[in-house]
Amino acid sequence: MTAPEPPRAAGGCPVAHGAAHSGGPAPYGGGPAPYGGGPAPYGGGLPVGVPLTPLYGQAVADDPHGLYARLRERYGPVAPIELEPGVEAWLVLGYGELLELTRNEALFSKDSRHWRVPAEGRLAPDSRLQPMTAWRPTLLNLDGAEHQRLRAAVSDTLSQIDHRQLRETTEAAANGLIDSWGPDGTADLIGQYARALPLLVSTQLVGLPTGSGPRMIELISHFVDSGPESVRAAGEFQGTLAELVRRRRTAPGADLTSWLLAHPAALTDEEAVHHLVVLMIAGNETCINWIGNTLRLLLTDRRFRATLTGGRLTVSDALEEVLWRDPPTQNFPGRWATGDTVLGGQYISAGDMLVLGLAAANADPAAQGASSAAQGSLGGNRAHLAWGAGRHVCPAQHPARIIVETAIETLLHRLPDLQLAVPSGELAWRPSPWSRALVALPVLYSAFTPPRPPAPERPAPAWTPSTPPAAPAPSQSGSTPSDATSTERTPGSAQPDRPSWWNSLVGWWSGR
């Protein structure tokens, strides 16, 4: 692509700094009239005299799909937004444009040190954007050969997870959580299930003490919400993982941290810590939101639930539909322009930040098949962009899929008569620009099915470095709720024995 020469505002910079000094929206400018017929622009393509649309606060939580549709109608596939007062960016809404963005490393870098905003002193040291945009020595923030070195270390480490054991461990943890709920037939599927389950699994995966779970998920939530506590939470979160790396350098175990440190890529302690941050954020936040968003659809969308419980849709296919409709990460930062160019009809200036609008791109009418998502005809279509695209596509998607699929299957088997306890309109979303995450999902149930018999004891340790077996087919672990007769739940209901450490761990999590 040949970089164009867009007209410049006075001073040569397409971004005027009025917002940074006055607290109001900055007067941005740029080339030809934007797609969809907006105000006349100048300089960098951002409209003059029009407040930028905030990608933060309640607006992005209450109706993000409506917000993206309005932006698309007004600006086309690339829209100007504000990440916080005085901090501008582009939101890439188009499916094709997002693919172009993620496949052109030379023009759109993952290295946030290209970003003009901090270079111009317009990003405060305590900005809530810092945890999600600051440069770190990780596969997320590098291009080229260094990215490939670090990605190989992460991918090879993840490949040592025993997938069958991961499924069994997740199912045991899920059953333990369900068993811990009281006899009154009520539960919050976010706080008591979706938020707890991935942490019970991932803390064991990375080698963290089991008691660290609740604090870690609190820190992760602050981190990804870009809220007032995000900077402090990021520091504490990183400190906890730094201590884990120091321990595993001298006393390795059968866990992801030890395998990462032993990889031929020879990661430094700093690199290892930052990659554990990436793995914990991706592994937990993604799973939490994916579980929560799937369960919400089951409880609020009759067509979705009927096709799943009627056997016309497997759990695996249902999860793909959720990734199309409500991906756990709705927006992701980002890419930074290394030179002046054009994307989606908008002039992009060197140093501009571009945010990957994953949810918006999935809903792009121009994407083949995307328009059928609302009708549920996507089935097992995996052409969505929920995992990103290009060389930086998420390397942890398969372990995440095993955890989430097992979580949904186990819950449907155990509690086949789940009902939403409040009107669907009362469900609230966290005001995060990045995550699509429910605050709570209160439910009622009156019956349960006993858990499946436990798998025979295996002599191997919980996480065995080996070549991972193929993921079991959905039918091996039950893609739909069991047809077994439900019985009323009583305090004395018989349950098969599980390892005592699971019982004590789940009891501790539940406050018993």
PDB file of C-alpha atoms in Angstrom, residues 47-172:
ATOM      1  CA  PRO A  47     -14.020  15.282  12.456  1.00  0.00           C
ATOM      2  CA  VAL A  48     -13.564  18.918  13.442  1.00  0.00           C
ATOM      3  CA  GLY A  49     -15.681  20.403  16.206  1.00  0.00           C
ATOM      4  CA  VAL A  50     -17.580  17.199  16.978  1.00  0.00           C
ATOM      5  CA  PRO A  51     -17.107  15.506  20.383  1.00  0.00           C
ATOM      6  CA  LEU A  52     -15.525  12.117  19.915  1.00  0.00           C
ATOM      7  CA  THR A  53     -17.624   9.095  20.870  1.00  0.00           C
ATOM      8  CA  PRO A  54     -16.393   7.717  24.216  1.00  0.00           C
ATOM      9  CA  LEU A  55     -15.381   4.058  24.292  1.00  0.00           C
ATOM     10  CA  TYR A  56     -15.658   3.980  28.068  1.00  0.00           C
ATOM     11  CA  GLY A  57     -18.271   4.280  30.779  1.00  0.00           C
ATOM     12  CA  GLN A  58     -21.840   3.066  30.802  1.00  0.00           C
ATOM     13  CA  ALA A  59     -22.519   3.733  27.111  1.00  0.00           C
ATOM     14  CA  VAL A  60     -20.207   0.951  25.987  1.00  0.00           C
ATOM     15  CA  ALA A  61     -21.606  -1.371  28.673  1.00  0.00           C
ATOM     16  CA  ASP A  62     -25.336  -0.843  28.150  1.00  0.00           C
ATOM     17  CA  ASP A  63     -25.626  -1.188  24.369  1.00  0.00           C
ATOM     18  CA  PRO A  64     -22.271  -1.770  22.644  1.00  0.00           C
ATOM     19  CA  HIS A  65     -23.882  -3.298  19.555  1.00  0.00           C
ATOM     20  CA  GLY A  66     -26.048  -0.218  19.081  1.00  0.00           C
ATOM     21  CA  LEU A  67     -23.007   1.992  19.607  1.00  0.00           C
ATOM     22  CA  TYR A  68     -21.009   0.135  16.945  1.00  0.00           C
ATOM     23  CA  ALA A  69     -23.935   0.266  14.505  1.00  0.00           C
ATOM     24  CA  ARG A  70     -24.231   4.041  14.936  1.00  0.00           C
ATOM     25  CA  LEU A  71     -20.498   4.519  14.462  1.00  0.00           C
ATOM     26  CA  ARG A  72     -20.563   2.344  11.337  1.00  0.00           C
ATOM     27  CA  GLU A  73     -23.497   4.273   9.874  1.00  0.00           C
ATOM     28  CA  ARG A  74     -21.795   7.605  10.483  1.00  0.00           C
ATOM     29  CA  TYR A  75     -18.160   6.868   9.672  1.00  0.00           C
ATOM     30  CA  GLY A  76     -17.995   3.542   7.872  1.00  0.00           C
ATOM     31  CA  PRO A  77     -15.622   0.706   8.806  1.00  0.00           C
ATOM     32  CA  VAL A  78     -13.146   2.876  10.766  1.00  0.00           C
ATOM     33  CA  ALA A  79     -14.462   5.395  13.308  1.00  0.00           C
ATOM     34  CA  PRO A  80     -12.885   8.064  15.551  1.00  0.00           C
ATOM     35  CA  ILE A  81     -13.324   7.453  19.270  1.00  0.00           C
ATOM     36  CA  GLU A  82     -12.069   8.662  22.635  1.00  0.00           C
ATOM     37  CA  LEU A  83     -10.522   6.194  25.089  1.00  0.00           C
ATOM     38  CA  GLU A  84     -10.516   8.674  27.950  1.00  0.00           C
ATOM     39  CA  PRO A  85     -10.888  12.466  27.953  1.00  0.00           C
ATOM     40  CA  GLY A  86      -8.259  13.903  25.622  1.00  0.00           C
ATOM     41  CA  VAL A  87      -7.034  10.517  24.326  1.00  0.00           C
ATOM     42  CA  GLU A  88      -8.170   9.810  20.762  1.00  0.00           C
ATOM     43  CA  ALA A  89      -7.990   6.597  18.741  1.00  0.00           C
ATOM     44  CA  TRP A  90      -9.582   4.777  15.813  1.00  0.00           C
ATOM     45  CA  LEU A  91     -12.011   1.884  16.277  1.00  0.00           C
ATOM     46  CA  VAL A  92     -11.812  -0.623  13.422  1.00  0.00           C
ATOM     47  CA  LEU A  93     -15.379  -1.850  12.857  1.00  0.00           C
ATOM     48  CA  GLY A  94     -15.036  -3.531   9.458  1.00  0.00           C
ATOM     49  CA  TYR A  95     -14.328  -7.253   9.109  1.00  0.00           C
ATOM     50  CA  GLY A  96     -12.083  -6.799   6.062  1.00  0.00           C
ATOM     51  CA  GLU A  97     -10.385  -3.756   7.544  1.00  0.00           C
ATOM     52  CA  LEU A  98      -9.604  -5.610  10.755  1.00  0.00           C
ATOM     53  CA  LEU A  99      -8.020  -8.436   8.743  1.00  0.00           C
ATOM     54  CA  GLU A 100      -5.958  -5.888   6.819  1.00  0.00           C
ATOM     55  CA  LEU A 101      -4.913  -4.222  10.071  1.00  0.00           C
ATOM     56  CA  THR A 102      -3.767  -7.444  11.723  1.00  0.00           C
ATOM     57  CA  ARG A 103      -1.935  -8.812   8.677  1.00  0.00           C
ATOM     58  CA  ASN A 104       0.194  -5.747   7.911  1.00  0.00           C
ATOM     59  CA  GLU A 105       2.839  -5.617  10.647  1.00  0.00           C
ATOM     60  CA  ALA A 106       5.015  -3.186   8.727  1.00  0.00           C
ATOM     61  CA  LEU A 107       2.333  -0.495   8.661  1.00  0.00           C
ATOM     62  CA  PHE A 108       0.356  -1.357  11.802  1.00  0.00           C
ATOM     63  CA  SER A 109       2.726  -2.373  14.571  1.00  0.00           C
ATOM     64  CA  LYS A 110       1.966  -4.073  17.892  1.00  0.00           C
ATOM     65  CA  ASP A 111       4.671  -1.947  19.531  1.00  0.00           C
ATOM     66  CA  SER A 112       2.878   0.743  21.569  1.00  0.00           C
ATOM     67  CA  ARG A 113       6.081   2.798  21.721  1.00  0.00           C
ATOM     68  CA  HIS A 114       4.955   4.176  18.345  1.00  0.00           C
ATOM     69  CA  TRP A 115       1.949   5.825  20.049  1.00  0.00           C
ATOM     70  CA  ARG A 116       1.885   9.603  19.715  1.00  0.00           C
ATOM     71  CA  VAL A 117      -0.219  10.283  22.822  1.00  0.00           C
ATOM     72  CA  PRO A 118       2.343   9.368  25.517  1.00  0.00           C
ATOM     73  CA  ALA A 119       5.150  10.757  23.334  1.00  0.00           C
ATOM     74  CA  GLU A 120       3.382  14.120  23.399  1.00  0.00           C
ATOM     75  CA  GLY A 121       2.888  13.967  27.169  1.00  0.00           C
ATOM     76  CA  ARG A 122      -0.868  13.490  26.922  1.00  0.00           C
ATOM     77  CA  LEU A 123      -1.135  10.165  28.776  1.00  0.00           C
ATOM     78  CA  ALA A 124      -0.950  10.614  32.537  1.00  0.00           C
ATOM     79  CA  PRO A 125       1.311   8.203  34.456  1.00  0.00           C
ATOM     80  CA  ASP A 126      -1.744   7.049  36.411  1.00  0.00           C
ATOM     81  CA  SER A 127      -4.010   6.795  33.352  1.00  0.00           C
ATOM     82  CA  ARG A 128      -6.354   3.853  33.582  1.00  0.00           C
ATOM     83  CA  LEU A 129      -5.295   2.963  30.030  1.00  0.00           C
ATOM     84  CA  GLN A 130      -1.725   2.206  31.124  1.00  0.00           C
ATOM     85  CA  PRO A 131      -2.202  -1.474  32.093  1.00  0.00           C
ATOM     86  CA  MET A 132      -3.709  -2.370  28.714  1.00  0.00           C
ATOM     87  CA  THR A 133      -1.532  -0.163  26.482  1.00  0.00           C
ATOM     88  CA  ALA A 134       1.898   0.135  28.131  1.00  0.00           C
ATOM     89  CA  TRP A 135       4.732  -1.591  26.288  1.00  0.00           C
ATOM     90  CA  ARG A 136       6.008  -4.832  27.805  1.00  0.00           C
ATOM     91  CA  PRO A 137       8.512  -7.397  26.532  1.00  0.00           C
ATOM     92  CA  THR A 138       5.822  -9.887  25.476  1.00  0.00           C
ATOM     93  CA  LEU A 139       4.531 -11.516  22.337  1.00  0.00           C
ATOM     94  CA  LEU A 140       1.644  -9.003  22.475  1.00  0.00           C
ATOM     95  CA  ASN A 141       3.901  -5.987  22.072  1.00  0.00           C
ATOM     96  CA  LEU A 142       6.511  -7.106  19.556  1.00  0.00           C
ATOM     97  CA  ASP A 143       6.681  -7.817  15.844  1.00  0.00           C
ATOM     98  CA  GLY A 144       8.948  -9.886  13.614  1.00  0.00           C
ATOM     99  CA  ALA A 145      11.584 -12.274  14.892  1.00  0.00           C
ATOM    100  CA  GLU A 146      11.253 -11.309  18.579  1.00  0.00           C
ATOM    101  CA  HIS A 147       7.535 -11.951  18.442  1.00  0.00           C
ATOM    102  CA  GLN A 148       8.134 -15.353  16.869  1.00  0.00           C
ATOM    103  CA  ARG A 149      10.684 -16.286  19.568  1.00  0.00           C
ATOM    104  CA  LEU A 150       8.321 -15.413  22.398  1.00  0.00           C
ATOM    105  CA  ARG A 151       5.252 -16.876  20.711  1.00  0.00           C
ATOM    106  CA  ALA A 152       7.087 -20.178  20.250  1.00  0.00           C
ATOM    107  CA  ALA A 153       7.879 -20.235  23.977  1.00  0.00           C
ATOM    108  CA  VAL A 154       4.231 -19.646  24.919  1.00  0.00           C
ATOM    109  CA  SER A 155       2.784 -22.032  22.313  1.00  0.00           C
ATOM    110  CA  ASP A 156       5.201 -24.826  23.209  1.00  0.00           C
ATOM    111  CA  THR A 157       4.479 -24.351  26.903  1.00  0.00           C
ATOM    112  CA  LEU A 158       0.727 -24.521  26.367  1.00  0.00           C
ATOM    113  CA  SER A 159       1.162 -27.634  24.202  1.00  0.00           C
ATOM    114  CA  GLN A 160       2.430 -29.541  27.265  1.00  0.00           C
ATOM    115  CA  ILE A 161      -0.969 -29.375  28.951  1.00  0.00           C
ATOM    116  CA  ASP A 162      -2.645 -32.778  29.040  1.00  0.00           C
ATOM    117  CA  HIS A 163      -6.034 -31.955  27.501  1.00  0.00           C
ATOM    118  CA  ARG A 164      -7.813 -34.968  28.921  1.00  0.00           C
ATOM    119  CA  GLN A 165      -6.573 -34.160  32.394  1.00  0.00           C
ATOM    120  CA  LEU A 166      -7.561 -30.511  31.922  1.00  0.00           C
ATOM    121  CA  ARG A 167     -11.109 -31.583  31.113  1.00  0.00           C
ATOM    122  CA  GLU A 168     -11.270 -33.931  34.096  1.00  0.00           C
ATOM    123  CA  THR A 169      -9.860 -31.311  36.460  1.00  0.00           C
ATOM    124  CA  THR A 170     -12.292 -28.677  35.202  1.00  0.00           C
ATOM    125  CA  GLU A 171     -15.252 -31.025  35.620  1.00  0.00           C
ATOM    126  CA  ALA A 172     -14.193 -31.895  39.177  1.00  0.00           C
TER     127      ALA A 172
END
